[in-house]
Structure formats: structure tokens, C-alpha cells
mmCIF file of C-alpha atoms and ligand atoms in Angstrom:
data_model
loop_
_atom_site.group_PDB
_atom_site.id
_atom_site.type_symbol
_atom_site.label_atom_id
_atom_site.label_comp_id
_atom_site.label_asym_id
_atom_site.label_seq_id
_atom_site.Cartn_x
_atom_site.Cartn_y
_atom_site.Cartn_z
ATOM 1 C CA UNK A 1 -26.664 27.725 12.472
ATOM 2 C CA UNK A 2 -27.255 24.544 14.467
ATOM 3 C CA UNK A 3 -24.789 21.757 13.866
ATOM 4 C CA UNK A 4 -26.243 18.276 13.807
ATOM 5 C CA UNK A 5 -24.820 16.125 16.569
ATOM 6 C CA UNK A 6 -23.369 13.560 14.205
ATOM 7 C CA UNK A 7 -22.486 10.234 15.833
ATOM 8 C CA UNK A 8 -22.155 8.391 12.545
ATOM 9 C CA UNK A 9 -19.507 5.649 12.416
ATOM 10 C CA UNK A 10 -17.936 7.011 9.220
ATOM 11 C CA UNK A 11 -17.824 9.289 7.395
ATOM 12 C CA UNK A 12 -18.152 11.140 10.644
ATOM 13 C CA UNK A 13 -18.020 14.580 12.155
ATOM 14 C CA UNK A 14 -15.159 16.913 11.266
ATOM 15 C CA UNK A 15 -14.029 19.592 13.751
ATOM 16 C CA UNK A 16 -15.981 22.799 13.176
ATOM 17 C CA UNK A 17 -12.760 24.831 13.312
ATOM 18 C CA UNK A 18 -11.404 22.769 10.409
ATOM 19 C CA UNK A 19 -14.553 23.235 8.315
ATOM 20 C CA UNK A 20 -14.486 26.962 8.961
ATOM 21 C CA UNK A 21 -10.881 27.250 7.824
ATOM 22 C CA UNK A 22 -11.640 25.248 4.707
ATOM 23 C CA UNK A 23 -14.596 27.515 3.956
ATOM 24 C CA UNK A 24 -12.445 30.563 4.473
ATOM 25 C CA UNK A 25 -9.775 29.334 2.061
ATOM 26 C CA UNK A 26 -12.039 27.779 -0.512
ATOM 27 C CA UNK A 27 -12.162 30.527 -3.113
ATOM 28 C CA UNK A 28 -8.635 31.756 -2.636
ATOM 29 C CA UNK A 29 -6.087 29.335 -1.274
ATOM 30 C CA UNK A 30 -3.033 31.251 -0.037
ATOM 31 C CA UNK A 31 -3.286 34.003 -2.617
ATOM 32 C CA UNK A 32 -3.428 31.628 -5.583
ATOM 33 C CA UNK A 33 -6.821 33.028 -6.625
ATOM 34 C CA UNK A 34 -8.224 29.503 -6.687
ATOM 35 C CA UNK A 35 -9.142 26.716 -4.310
ATOM 36 C CA UNK A 36 -6.788 23.957 -3.287
ATOM 37 C CA UNK A 37 -9.157 21.669 -5.223
ATOM 38 C CA UNK A 38 -7.951 23.323 -8.406
ATOM 39 C CA UNK A 39 -4.225 23.526 -7.640
ATOM 40 C CA UNK A 40 -1.715 21.376 -9.453
ATOM 41 C CA UNK A 41 -0.412 18.563 -7.291
ATOM 42 C CA UNK A 42 3.027 19.616 -8.540
ATOM 43 C CA UNK A 43 2.646 23.214 -7.337
ATOM 44 C CA UNK A 44 4.695 24.574 -4.426
ATOM 45 C CA UNK A 45 1.458 25.516 -2.622
ATOM 46 C CA UNK A 46 0.157 21.959 -2.698
ATOM 47 C CA UNK A 47 3.562 20.530 -1.939
ATOM 48 C CA UNK A 48 3.683 22.450 1.321
ATOM 49 C CA UNK A 49 0.295 21.002 2.328
ATOM 50 C CA UNK A 50 1.391 17.466 1.459
ATOM 51 C CA UNK A 51 4.675 17.672 3.335
ATOM 52 C CA UNK A 52 3.213 19.357 6.392
ATOM 53 C CA UNK A 53 0.588 16.615 6.716
ATOM 54 C CA UNK A 54 3.309 13.960 6.591
ATOM 55 C CA UNK A 55 5.496 15.789 9.096
ATOM 56 C CA UNK A 56 2.638 16.513 11.519
ATOM 57 C CA UNK A 57 1.471 12.923 11.491
ATOM 58 C CA UNK A 58 4.994 11.744 12.297
ATOM 59 C CA UNK A 59 5.292 14.308 15.047
ATOM 60 C CA UNK A 60 1.973 13.304 16.630
ATOM 61 C CA UNK A 61 2.901 9.618 16.471
ATOM 62 C CA UNK A 62 6.385 10.291 17.813
ATOM 63 C CA UNK A 63 8.209 8.513 15.011
ATOM 64 C CA UNK A 64 11.440 9.379 13.248
ATOM 65 C CA UNK A 65 12.672 9.182 9.668
ATOM 66 C CA UNK A 66 12.832 5.391 9.763
ATOM 67 C CA UNK A 67 9.101 5.652 8.999
ATOM 68 C CA UNK A 68 7.424 6.948 5.850
ATOM 69 C CA UNK A 69 3.952 8.452 5.672
ATOM 70 C CA UNK A 70 2.095 7.615 2.463
ATOM 71 C CA UNK A 71 -1.257 8.710 1.047
ATOM 72 C CA UNK A 72 -3.281 6.275 -1.018
ATOM 73 C CA UNK A 73 -6.745 5.986 -2.522
ATOM 74 C CA UNK A 74 -9.084 3.021 -2.366
ATOM 75 C CA UNK A 75 -10.029 3.113 1.306
ATOM 76 C CA UNK A 76 -8.793 0.848 4.073
ATOM 77 C CA UNK A 77 -10.421 -2.057 2.216
ATOM 78 C CA UNK A 78 -7.810 -1.756 -0.540
ATOM 79 C CA UNK A 79 -5.122 -2.158 2.118
ATOM 80 C CA UNK A 80 -6.411 -5.644 2.944
ATOM 81 C CA UNK A 81 -5.303 -6.737 -0.521
ATOM 82 C CA UNK A 82 -2.370 -4.362 -0.976
ATOM 83 C CA UNK A 83 -0.703 -5.409 2.274
ATOM 84 C CA UNK A 84 -0.802 -9.088 1.366
ATOM 85 C CA UNK A 85 0.323 -8.342 -2.197
ATOM 86 C CA UNK A 86 3.422 -6.623 -0.876
ATOM 87 C CA UNK A 87 4.354 -8.862 2.021
ATOM 88 C CA UNK A 88 2.722 -12.258 1.833
ATOM 89 C CA UNK A 89 5.262 -14.051 -0.306
ATOM 90 C CA UNK A 90 5.164 -17.568 -1.710
ATOM 91 C CA UNK A 91 5.905 -20.110 1.035
ATOM 92 C CA UNK A 92 5.134 -17.685 3.852
ATOM 93 C CA UNK A 93 2.202 -17.407 6.244
ATOM 94 C CA UNK A 94 0.656 -14.233 7.664
ATOM 95 C CA UNK A 95 -1.079 -14.290 11.049
ATOM 96 C CA UNK A 96 -4.404 -12.530 11.541
ATOM 97 C CA UNK A 97 -6.164 -11.696 14.785
ATOM 98 C CA UNK A 98 -9.843 -11.875 13.944
ATOM 99 C CA UNK A 99 -11.894 -9.580 16.167
ATOM 100 C CA UNK A 100 -14.738 -8.420 13.943
ATOM 101 C CA UNK A 101 -16.109 -7.651 10.512
ATOM 102 C CA UNK A 102 -13.081 -5.713 9.306
ATOM 103 C CA UNK A 103 -10.488 -8.261 10.320
ATOM 104 C CA UNK A 104 -12.611 -10.976 8.702
ATOM 105 C CA UNK A 105 -12.502 -9.008 5.491
ATOM 106 C CA UNK A 106 -8.759 -8.456 5.867
ATOM 107 C CA UNK A 107 -7.970 -12.170 6.218
ATOM 108 C CA UNK A 108 -10.326 -13.057 3.380
ATOM 109 C CA UNK A 109 -8.370 -10.830 1.019
ATOM 110 C CA UNK A 110 -5.034 -12.136 2.293
ATOM 111 C CA UNK A 111 -6.163 -15.671 1.508
ATOM 112 C CA UNK A 112 -6.841 -14.691 -2.086
ATOM 113 C CA UNK A 113 -3.236 -13.538 -2.405
ATOM 114 C CA UNK A 114 -1.435 -16.136 -0.295
ATOM 115 C CA UNK A 115 -1.680 -18.146 2.897
ATOM 116 C CA UNK A 116 -3.144 -16.554 6.008
ATOM 117 C CA UNK A 117 -3.545 -18.153 9.416
ATOM 118 C CA UNK A 118 -6.151 -17.249 12.025
ATOM 119 C CA UNK A 119 -3.905 -16.788 15.054
ATOM 120 C CA UNK A 120 -6.882 -15.776 17.202
ATOM 121 C CA UNK A 121 -10.599 -15.494 16.696
ATOM 122 C CA UNK A 122 -12.653 -13.981 19.506
ATOM 123 C CA UNK A 123 -16.054 -14.744 17.971
ATOM 124 C CA UNK A 124 -18.345 -16.431 20.498
ATOM 125 C CA UNK A 125 -21.953 -17.394 19.701
ATOM 126 C CA UNK A 126 -21.792 -15.230 16.607
ATOM 127 C CA UNK A 127 -20.566 -12.167 18.527
ATOM 128 C CA UNK A 128 -17.236 -10.436 18.918
ATOM 129 C CA UNK A 129 -17.028 -9.352 22.525
ATOM 130 C CA UNK A 130 -13.332 -8.792 23.155
ATOM 131 C CA UNK A 131 -9.799 -8.438 21.825
ATOM 132 C CA UNK A 132 -7.275 -11.218 22.456
ATOM 133 C CA UNK A 133 -4.314 -11.176 24.813
ATOM 134 C CA UNK A 134 -0.907 -12.459 23.743
ATOM 135 C CA UNK A 135 -1.593 -15.751 25.538
ATOM 136 C CA UNK A 136 -4.781 -16.297 23.487
ATOM 137 C CA UNK A 137 -2.888 -16.217 20.218
ATOM 138 C CA UNK A 138 -1.489 -19.125 18.268
ATOM 139 C CA UNK A 139 1.283 -17.360 16.398
ATOM 140 C CA UNK A 140 3.162 -18.887 13.479
ATOM 141 C CA UNK A 141 6.919 -18.977 13.924
ATOM 142 C CA UNK A 142 8.525 -16.727 11.324
ATOM 143 C CA UNK A 143 5.205 -15.363 10.023
ATOM 144 C CA UNK A 144 5.398 -12.702 7.327
ATOM 145 C CA UNK A 145 3.542 -10.411 9.743
ATOM 146 C CA UNK A 146 0.817 -10.267 12.373
ATOM 147 C CA UNK A 147 -2.238 -8.202 11.458
ATOM 148 C CA UNK A 148 -4.728 -6.761 13.938
ATOM 149 C CA UNK A 149 -7.612 -4.282 13.932
ATOM 150 C CA UNK A 150 -6.926 -1.879 16.802
ATOM 151 C CA UNK A 151 -10.552 -0.758 17.161
ATOM 152 C CA UNK A 152 -13.546 -2.746 16.017
ATOM 153 C CA UNK A 153 -15.923 -0.134 14.709
ATOM 154 C CA UNK A 154 -18.936 -2.441 14.522
ATOM 155 C CA UNK A 155 -18.397 -4.687 17.558
ATOM 156 C CA UNK A 156 -17.374 -1.769 19.796
ATOM 157 C CA UNK A 157 -14.182 -3.370 21.061
ATOM 158 C CA UNK A 158 -10.660 -1.967 21.239
ATOM 159 C CA UNK A 159 -7.212 -3.188 22.211
ATOM 160 C CA UNK A 160 -5.955 -1.457 25.358
ATOM 161 C CA UNK A 161 -2.642 -3.256 25.133
ATOM 162 C CA UNK A 162 -1.202 -4.862 22.057
ATOM 163 C CA UNK A 163 0.082 -8.428 21.780
ATOM 164 C CA UNK A 164 3.817 -8.928 21.940
ATOM 165 C CA UNK A 165 5.145 -10.392 18.711
ATOM 166 C CA UNK A 166 8.577 -10.936 17.232
ATOM 167 C CA UNK A 167 7.577 -10.510 13.590
ATOM 168 C CA UNK A 168 6.373 -7.323 11.847
ATOM 169 C CA UNK A 169 3.215 -5.996 13.487
ATOM 170 C CA UNK A 170 0.588 -4.424 11.248
ATOM 171 C CA UNK A 171 -2.511 -2.560 12.403
ATOM 172 C CA UNK A 172 -5.653 -1.360 10.729
ATOM 173 C CA UNK A 173 -6.221 1.754 12.849
ATOM 174 C CA UNK A 174 -8.980 3.196 10.672
ATOM 175 C CA UNK A 175 -11.308 3.931 13.545
ATOM 176 C CA UNK A 176 -8.940 4.904 16.350
ATOM 177 C CA UNK A 177 -5.728 6.334 14.923
ATOM 178 C CA UNK A 178 -4.523 9.231 17.095
ATOM 179 C CA UNK A 179 -7.181 8.699 19.756
ATOM 180 C CA UNK A 180 -4.401 8.649 22.358
ATOM 181 C CA UNK A 181 -0.602 8.517 22.472
ATOM 182 C CA UNK A 182 0.664 5.044 21.611
ATOM 183 C CA UNK A 183 4.106 3.577 21.150
ATOM 184 C CA UNK A 184 3.931 3.609 17.365
ATOM 185 C CA UNK A 185 7.402 2.079 17.133
ATOM 186 C CA UNK A 186 5.822 -1.264 18.089
ATOM 187 C CA UNK A 187 4.242 -1.271 14.651
ATOM 188 C CA UNK A 188 5.905 -1.821 11.313
ATOM 189 C CA UNK A 189 2.924 -0.707 9.275
ATOM 190 C CA UNK A 190 -0.167 1.222 10.326
ATOM 191 C CA UNK A 191 -2.961 2.137 7.944
ATOM 192 C CA UNK A 192 -6.175 4.061 8.343
ATOM 193 C CA UNK A 193 -8.945 5.268 6.099
ATOM 194 C CA UNK A 194 -9.350 8.958 6.902
ATOM 195 C CA UNK A 195 -13.112 9.167 7.241
ATOM 196 C CA UNK A 196 -13.378 8.176 10.899
ATOM 197 C CA UNK A 197 -10.704 9.892 12.922
ATOM 198 C CA UNK A 198 -8.690 11.930 10.433
ATOM 199 C CA UNK A 199 -10.942 13.800 8.036
ATOM 200 C CA UNK A 200 -13.099 13.063 5.015
ATOM 201 C CA UNK A 201 -13.307 9.902 2.904
ATOM 202 C CA UNK A 202 -10.989 9.627 -0.077
ATOM 203 C CA UNK A 203 -7.540 9.121 1.372
ATOM 204 C CA UNK A 204 -5.973 6.251 3.281
ATOM 205 C CA UNK A 205 -2.914 7.018 5.339
ATOM 206 C CA UNK A 206 -0.103 4.495 5.669
ATOM 207 C CA UNK A 207 2.874 4.656 8.022
ATOM 208 C CA UNK A 208 5.517 2.154 7.012
ATOM 209 C CA UNK A 209 8.882 1.363 8.536
ATOM 210 C CA UNK A 210 12.015 1.242 6.387
ATOM 211 C CA UNK A 211 12.936 -2.341 7.187
ATOM 212 C CA UNK A 212 9.436 -3.581 6.343
ATOM 213 C CA UNK A 213 9.469 -1.606 3.117
ATOM 214 C CA UNK A 214 12.706 -3.352 2.182
ATOM 215 C CA UNK A 215 10.899 -6.700 2.516
ATOM 216 C CA UNK A 216 8.117 -5.706 0.116
ATOM 217 C CA UNK A 217 7.928 -7.601 -3.159
ATOM 218 C CA UNK A 218 9.457 -6.112 -6.269
ATOM 219 C CA UNK A 219 7.806 -6.309 -9.649
ATOM 220 C CA UNK A 220 4.288 -5.489 -8.462
ATOM 221 C CA UNK A 221 2.054 -3.241 -10.568
ATOM 222 C CA UNK A 222 3.133 0.307 -9.686
ATOM 223 C CA UNK A 223 -0.061 1.377 -7.941
ATOM 224 C CA UNK A 224 -0.074 -1.759 -5.792
ATOM 225 C CA UNK A 225 3.440 -1.292 -4.515
ATOM 226 C CA UNK A 226 4.276 0.483 -1.256
ATOM 227 C CA UNK A 227 7.716 1.110 -2.770
ATOM 228 C CA UNK A 228 6.114 3.312 -5.430
ATOM 229 C CA UNK A 229 4.269 5.371 -2.831
ATOM 230 C CA UNK A 230 7.343 5.837 -0.640
ATOM 231 C CA UNK A 231 9.753 6.315 -3.549
ATOM 232 C CA UNK A 232 7.580 8.948 -5.214
ATOM 233 C CA UNK A 233 6.461 10.521 -1.916
ATOM 234 C CA UNK A 234 2.835 9.598 -2.760
ATOM 235 C CA UNK A 235 3.044 11.735 -5.900
ATOM 236 C CA UNK A 236 3.514 9.004 -8.501
ATOM 237 C CA UNK A 237 0.029 9.819 -9.722
ATOM 238 C CA UNK A 238 -2.443 12.525 -8.705
ATOM 239 C CA UNK A 239 -3.015 12.115 -4.970
ATOM 240 C CA UNK A 240 -6.414 12.750 -3.347
ATOM 241 C CA UNK A 241 -5.280 16.318 -2.732
ATOM 242 C CA UNK A 242 -8.363 17.744 -1.066
ATOM 243 C CA UNK A 243 -8.800 14.956 1.511
ATOM 244 C CA UNK A 244 -5.053 15.199 2.259
ATOM 245 C CA UNK A 245 -5.431 18.944 2.762
ATOM 246 C CA UNK A 246 -8.283 18.303 5.207
ATOM 247 C CA UNK A 247 -6.341 15.608 7.043
ATOM 248 C CA UNK A 248 -3.528 18.153 7.339
ATOM 249 C CA UNK A 249 -5.919 20.645 8.888
ATOM 250 C CA UNK A 250 -7.220 18.020 11.315
ATOM 251 C CA UNK A 251 -3.639 17.241 12.390
ATOM 252 C CA UNK A 252 -2.975 20.954 13.019
ATOM 253 C CA UNK A 253 -6.217 21.098 15.016
ATOM 254 C CA UNK A 254 -5.015 18.164 17.135
ATOM 255 C CA UNK A 255 -1.652 19.808 17.739
ATOM 256 C CA UNK A 256 -3.238 23.116 18.639
ATOM 257 C CA UNK A 257 -5.558 21.386 21.097
ATOM 258 C CA UNK A 258 -2.614 19.996 23.060
ATOM 259 C CA UNK A 259 -1.726 16.913 21.026
ATOM 260 C CA UNK A 260 -2.598 13.328 21.767
ATOM 261 C CA UNK A 261 -2.304 13.533 25.554
ATOM 262 C CA UNK A 262 -5.020 16.191 25.650
ATOM 263 C CA UNK A 263 -7.060 14.233 23.111
ATOM 264 C CA UNK A 264 -6.871 11.115 25.246
ATOM 265 C CA UNK A 265 -8.084 13.008 28.296
ATOM 266 C CA UNK A 266 -11.194 14.227 26.481
ATOM 267 C CA UNK A 267 -11.773 10.875 24.807
ATOM 268 C CA UNK A 268 -11.634 9.061 28.141
ATOM 269 C CA UNK A 269 -14.077 11.542 29.657
ATOM 270 C CA UNK A 270 -16.441 10.960 26.743
ATOM 271 C CA UNK A 271 -16.280 7.177 26.907
ATOM 272 C CA UNK A 272 -16.444 7.085 30.710
ATOM 273 C CA UNK A 273 -19.592 9.208 30.635
ATOM 274 C CA UNK A 274 -21.434 6.737 28.418
ATOM 275 C CA UNK A 275 -20.102 3.601 30.085
ATOM 276 C CA UNK A 276 -20.897 5.212 33.439
ATOM 277 C CA UNK A 277 -24.578 5.507 32.533
ATOM 278 C CA UNK A 278 -24.611 1.938 31.254
ATOM 279 C CA UNK A 279 -23.035 0.615 34.440
ATOM 280 C CA UNK A 280 -25.477 2.585 36.561
ATOM 281 C CA UNK A 281 -28.470 0.986 34.831
ATOM 282 C CA UNK A 282 -27.283 -2.551 34.077
ATOM 283 C CA UNK A 283 -30.844 -3.862 33.822
ATOM 284 C CA UNK A 284 -31.698 -1.319 31.167
ATOM 285 C CA UNK A 285 -28.548 -0.910 29.096
ATOM 286 C CA UNK A 286 -26.696 -4.090 28.331
ATOM 287 C CA UNK A 287 -23.264 -4.205 26.784
ATOM 288 C CA UNK A 288 -22.238 -7.095 24.570
ATOM 289 C CA UNK A 289 -18.606 -6.126 25.174
ATOM 290 C CA UNK A 290 -16.246 -7.351 27.903
ATOM 291 C CA UNK A 291 -15.170 -4.497 30.163
ATOM 292 C CA UNK A 292 -11.468 -4.574 29.407
ATOM 293 C CA UNK A 293 -12.126 -4.447 25.657
ATOM 294 C CA UNK A 294 -14.538 -1.503 25.683
ATOM 295 C CA UNK A 295 -14.013 0.879 22.821
ATOM 296 C CA UNK A 296 -13.551 4.585 23.460
ATOM 297 C CA UNK A 297 -14.466 5.341 19.860
ATOM 298 C CA UNK A 298 -17.597 3.269 19.242
ATOM 299 C CA UNK A 299 -19.772 2.664 22.282
ATOM 300 C CA UNK A 300 -22.334 -0.063 21.617
ATOM 301 C CA UNK A 301 -25.243 -1.099 23.821
ATOM 302 C CA UNK A 302 -28.640 -2.746 23.765
ATOM 303 C CA UNK A 303 -31.878 -1.678 25.402
ATOM 304 C CA UNK A 304 -34.359 -4.234 26.792
ATOM 305 C CA UNK A 305 -36.356 -4.462 23.534
ATOM 306 C CA UNK A 306 -35.895 -3.522 19.897
ATOM 307 C CA UNK A 307 -38.916 -1.299 20.222
ATOM 308 C CA UNK A 308 -37.220 0.703 22.975
ATOM 309 C CA UNK A 309 -34.087 0.917 20.835
ATOM 310 C CA UNK A 310 -36.121 2.416 18.010
ATOM 311 C CA UNK A 311 -37.703 4.869 20.439
ATOM 312 C CA UNK A 312 -34.269 5.833 21.733
ATOM 313 C CA UNK A 313 -32.955 6.468 18.221
ATOM 314 C CA UNK A 314 -36.083 8.490 17.401
ATOM 315 C CA UNK A 315 -35.722 10.558 20.580
ATOM 316 C CA UNK A 316 -32.144 11.267 19.538
ATOM 317 C CA UNK A 317 -33.283 12.491 16.146
ATOM 318 C CA UNK A 318 -35.803 14.726 17.859
ATOM 319 C CA UNK A 319 -32.957 16.227 19.915
ATOM 320 C CA UNK A 320 -30.728 16.831 16.870
ATOM 321 C CA UNK A 321 -28.644 13.657 17.061
ATOM 322 C CA UNK A 322 -27.994 11.249 14.211
ATOM 323 C CA UNK A 323 -26.057 8.016 13.892
ATOM 324 C CA UNK A 324 -27.234 6.276 17.071
ATOM 325 C CA UNK A 325 -28.263 3.079 15.322
ATOM 326 C CA UNK A 326 -26.015 0.045 15.634
ATOM 327 C CA UNK A 327 -24.577 -1.587 12.525
ATOM 328 C CA UNK A 328 -27.201 -3.611 10.662
ATOM 329 C CA UNK A 329 -25.208 -6.803 11.266
ATOM 330 C CA UNK A 330 -25.403 -6.520 15.069
ATOM 331 C CA UNK A 331 -28.410 -4.262 15.781
ATOM 332 C CA UNK A 332 -28.789 -2.245 18.975
ATOM 333 C CA UNK A 333 -27.370 1.234 19.446
ATOM 334 C CA UNK A 334 -23.943 2.668 18.779
ATOM 335 C CA UNK A 335 -22.518 6.068 19.639
ATOM 336 C CA UNK A 336 -19.372 6.853 17.668
ATOM 337 C CA UNK A 337 -17.365 9.395 19.607
ATOM 338 C CA UNK A 338 -14.271 9.991 17.508
ATOM 339 C CA UNK A 339 -11.764 12.762 18.209
ATOM 340 C CA UNK A 340 -13.865 15.428 16.504
ATOM 341 C CA UNK A 341 -16.933 14.801 18.674
ATOM 342 C CA UNK A 342 -17.136 17.450 21.400
ATOM 343 C CA UNK A 343 -17.667 16.484 25.034
ATOM 344 C CA UNK A 344 -20.871 18.570 25.079
ATOM 345 C CA UNK A 345 -22.508 16.281 22.499
ATOM 346 C CA UNK A 346 -21.586 13.209 24.491
ATOM 347 C CA UNK A 347 -23.030 14.848 27.612
ATOM 348 C CA UNK A 348 -26.247 15.370 25.683
ATOM 349 C CA UNK A 349 -26.449 11.679 24.739
ATOM 350 C CA UNK A 350 -25.597 10.538 28.241
ATOM 351 C CA UNK A 351 -28.351 12.748 29.670
ATOM 352 C CA UNK A 352 -30.811 11.328 27.193
ATOM 353 C CA UNK A 353 -29.739 7.808 28.188
ATOM 354 C CA UNK A 354 -30.262 8.649 31.869
ATOM 355 C CA UNK A 355 -33.684 10.053 31.187
ATOM 356 C CA UNK A 356 -34.665 7.052 29.119
ATOM 357 C CA UNK A 357 -33.581 4.626 31.813
ATOM 358 C CA UNK A 358 -35.506 6.570 34.440
ATOM 359 C CA UNK A 359 -38.703 6.872 32.406
ATOM 360 C CA UNK A 360 -38.755 3.502 30.677
ATOM 361 C CA UNK A 361 -36.707 1.377 33.043
HETATM 362 C C1 PLP B 401 -14.426 1.639 8.116
HETATM 363 C C2 PLP B 401 -13.361 0.654 8.338
HETATM 364 C C3 PLP B 401 -12.721 0.000 7.269
HETATM 365 C C4 PLP B 401 -13.137 0.188 5.837
HETATM 366 O O1 PLP B 401 -12.775 1.414 5.365
HETATM 367 P P1 PLP B 401 -13.012 1.847 3.834
HETATM 368 O O2 PLP B 401 -12.210 3.100 3.773
HETATM 369 O O3 PLP B 401 -14.483 2.055 3.674
HETATM 370 O O4 PLP B 401 -12.501 0.781 2.960
HETATM 371 C C5 PLP B 401 -11.690 -0.861 7.575
HETATM 372 N N1 PLP B 401 -11.300 -1.085 8.829
HETATM 373 C C6 PLP B 401 -11.900 -0.480 9.883
HETATM 374 C C7 PLP B 401 -11.411 -0.765 11.262
HETATM 375 C C8 PLP B 401 -12.945 0.405 9.664
HETATM 376 O O5 PLP B 401 -13.532 0.999 10.722
#
């Protein structure tokens, strides 16, 4: 069996060890004589999966019981609306740091629900090339919250330090959650769709702090309310059990591999390899991204012509690589190197980049 070197931005590669375990357990999950797909979400077998995933996520993030881990459907895009529904009350303003497509969508939804303020917007000549520093932001005093997108999947930018704020800080970490150890206690709410760095599509993970939960509106429709998810331990209705099970396996895989410190080491090696090649051939590979905002999850670059970009993507396909095309809104090339992507695959891309620059440059 040859595994495709999958550099897709999401859904993306899942660790082989996780897939193998899932395959192994598929017909008989823990002696139940059925798969976890068929188990009741009220069964003790499923309950153990659900609780372990919550506990492991807390352990990896280094947070205590003042935080609650919740599992929701609807993708990260539902969070754009759900967050504002819960926290953007009448007469209040929420601050948004706009750094790309996803934060634009987040603020758009917030403005349907209430009043949102663009506290920073790093778009320049139609491009997002960096993340803002605290000094770049025009924060609203007493804002309901500040929302940021920690990694910009399409633009290829990432925060390497987070702005200092004195109101609740919220992050969409869909494309870089658990890429390295962070001080999660800086955040009052973190959410992430699973399909980039945590597992398959179908579940969105939320990590919410007690005191923020207390500020959430009452009287919302049940499925829109964070209080329902926390109060019922994400079992108010049928949860996306199979994606949660796979997220749980991915978390165990992370722990077994040495946790987030080990993950960061590999992720930095991967990113540095690609950026190293780009920096070595600046006339051939150009980066639209400012150096101190370079993403270690989505590495974007341009070649001298669109024709060469197409050739590069085709050469990748030939070598067993997919997903090297940039997002249709920005063009160019993108290599998504999430946690599950092995260093050996990234070496293969970097060698192909070198060869291309030598031959075509
Ligand atoms: C992919 C992505 C989303 C959208 O996720 P869905 O689960 O498809 O709604 C939101 N934010 C970021 C940062 C993303 O990368």
C-alpha cells in the first residue's frame, strides 16, 4: 500500500496509526460485537470515549476544571454565529481582528447578530500578509470579547504571539490547534473544526471558561446555547460520535508521541525546511507573507509564472503528492503541513522545490 502524500488544507491527512486502530476496531469495538458507529451515545463504552477525549484535550492544553470541553456539529462556520448569539448582547460591541477569509466571515456573522467592530484589518492591496501586534489594534473599551483567527489557512499567516487584551479573548484555532504548547489560559473560548489538525470533519471542539460561560445569554434556542452543551456534557442530543472517537484517537497519538513539545519540534522542522528552500531561492519562490507572520501549518508561495505553478503542482501529482494548489481566491501554491503530516513527506516536497528551482530557475 502506498499512502498518498496528502497536503490538502482540510479535510486533511490523519495519522496512519490512528487509521489502523480504527480499522482494527471497526467490526468489534471493545467486545461489543459492533462498531463504535453503531453504539448508543448513552452506552458506557461510548461514554468512556467521550470523556477521555475531553480529558486528554484538557491535559494537552494544560487547563484545569475552570474550562469545559464541548463537542458540536455545524463546523467552525457555525461558531461564527453561535459565538455572537451567546455573547454579543444588546448595547455591546465585539472586537474582531481581521486577518483573512475566515475572520471576514466571522465578523460578517457577528454583524448579523449584533454590533461588531474591526479592531484591526491587515489587508493590504487585496492581500493578507501578516497578523497584527497589540499596538496595531484599535480595541473597544469594555468590548464583549476580542476575536482572532490564530492561523490563516488561506493566507498562510499565523500569530506567533497573541495581543494583550483585558476583555475575553476568543480564538478560531481550526487550523492550528495543538500545533505547539500555548498558554491556553490566555483564552476564554477556543474553537476548532476537527478536519484540519484534530481528525475528520463532523465535529467542532470548543473550550470555554467558566466565567465566560456565566456571561452567555439565557433563553437562546437549546442547540445554539453553550450552556446547553456544557450543562449536558455535549450529550443533549446525539453527538457526532464517530468524529469524536477519531479526535480522541488523535489526542492519544499526540500524547504517545511526546505531547505538544515534541509536536512543536517536528512542526518547526517541517516549516523551516520549506521556508529554508524559499529563502535560498528568493528569485524563484516568492512569499506573499511577512517573515514574522509565517504559518507553520499552511506554507504558501508563488513561482515566477502561473504556468510554472501548474507544472509544479503536476510534478507533485506525478510524485504522489496532492493538495499543493493554493486556494482559488489567492492562487499560487500551498503546502498544508498539519500535525499528522510526517517529516518525510515535507522532505519530499522540499526536495522537489529545490529541483524545480535548479532546473527552471
Ligand atoms: C476551515 C476553517 C474554517 C471553516 O471550517 P468549517 O468547519 O468548514 O466551517 C474556519 N476557520 C478556519 C481558520 C479554518 O481554517
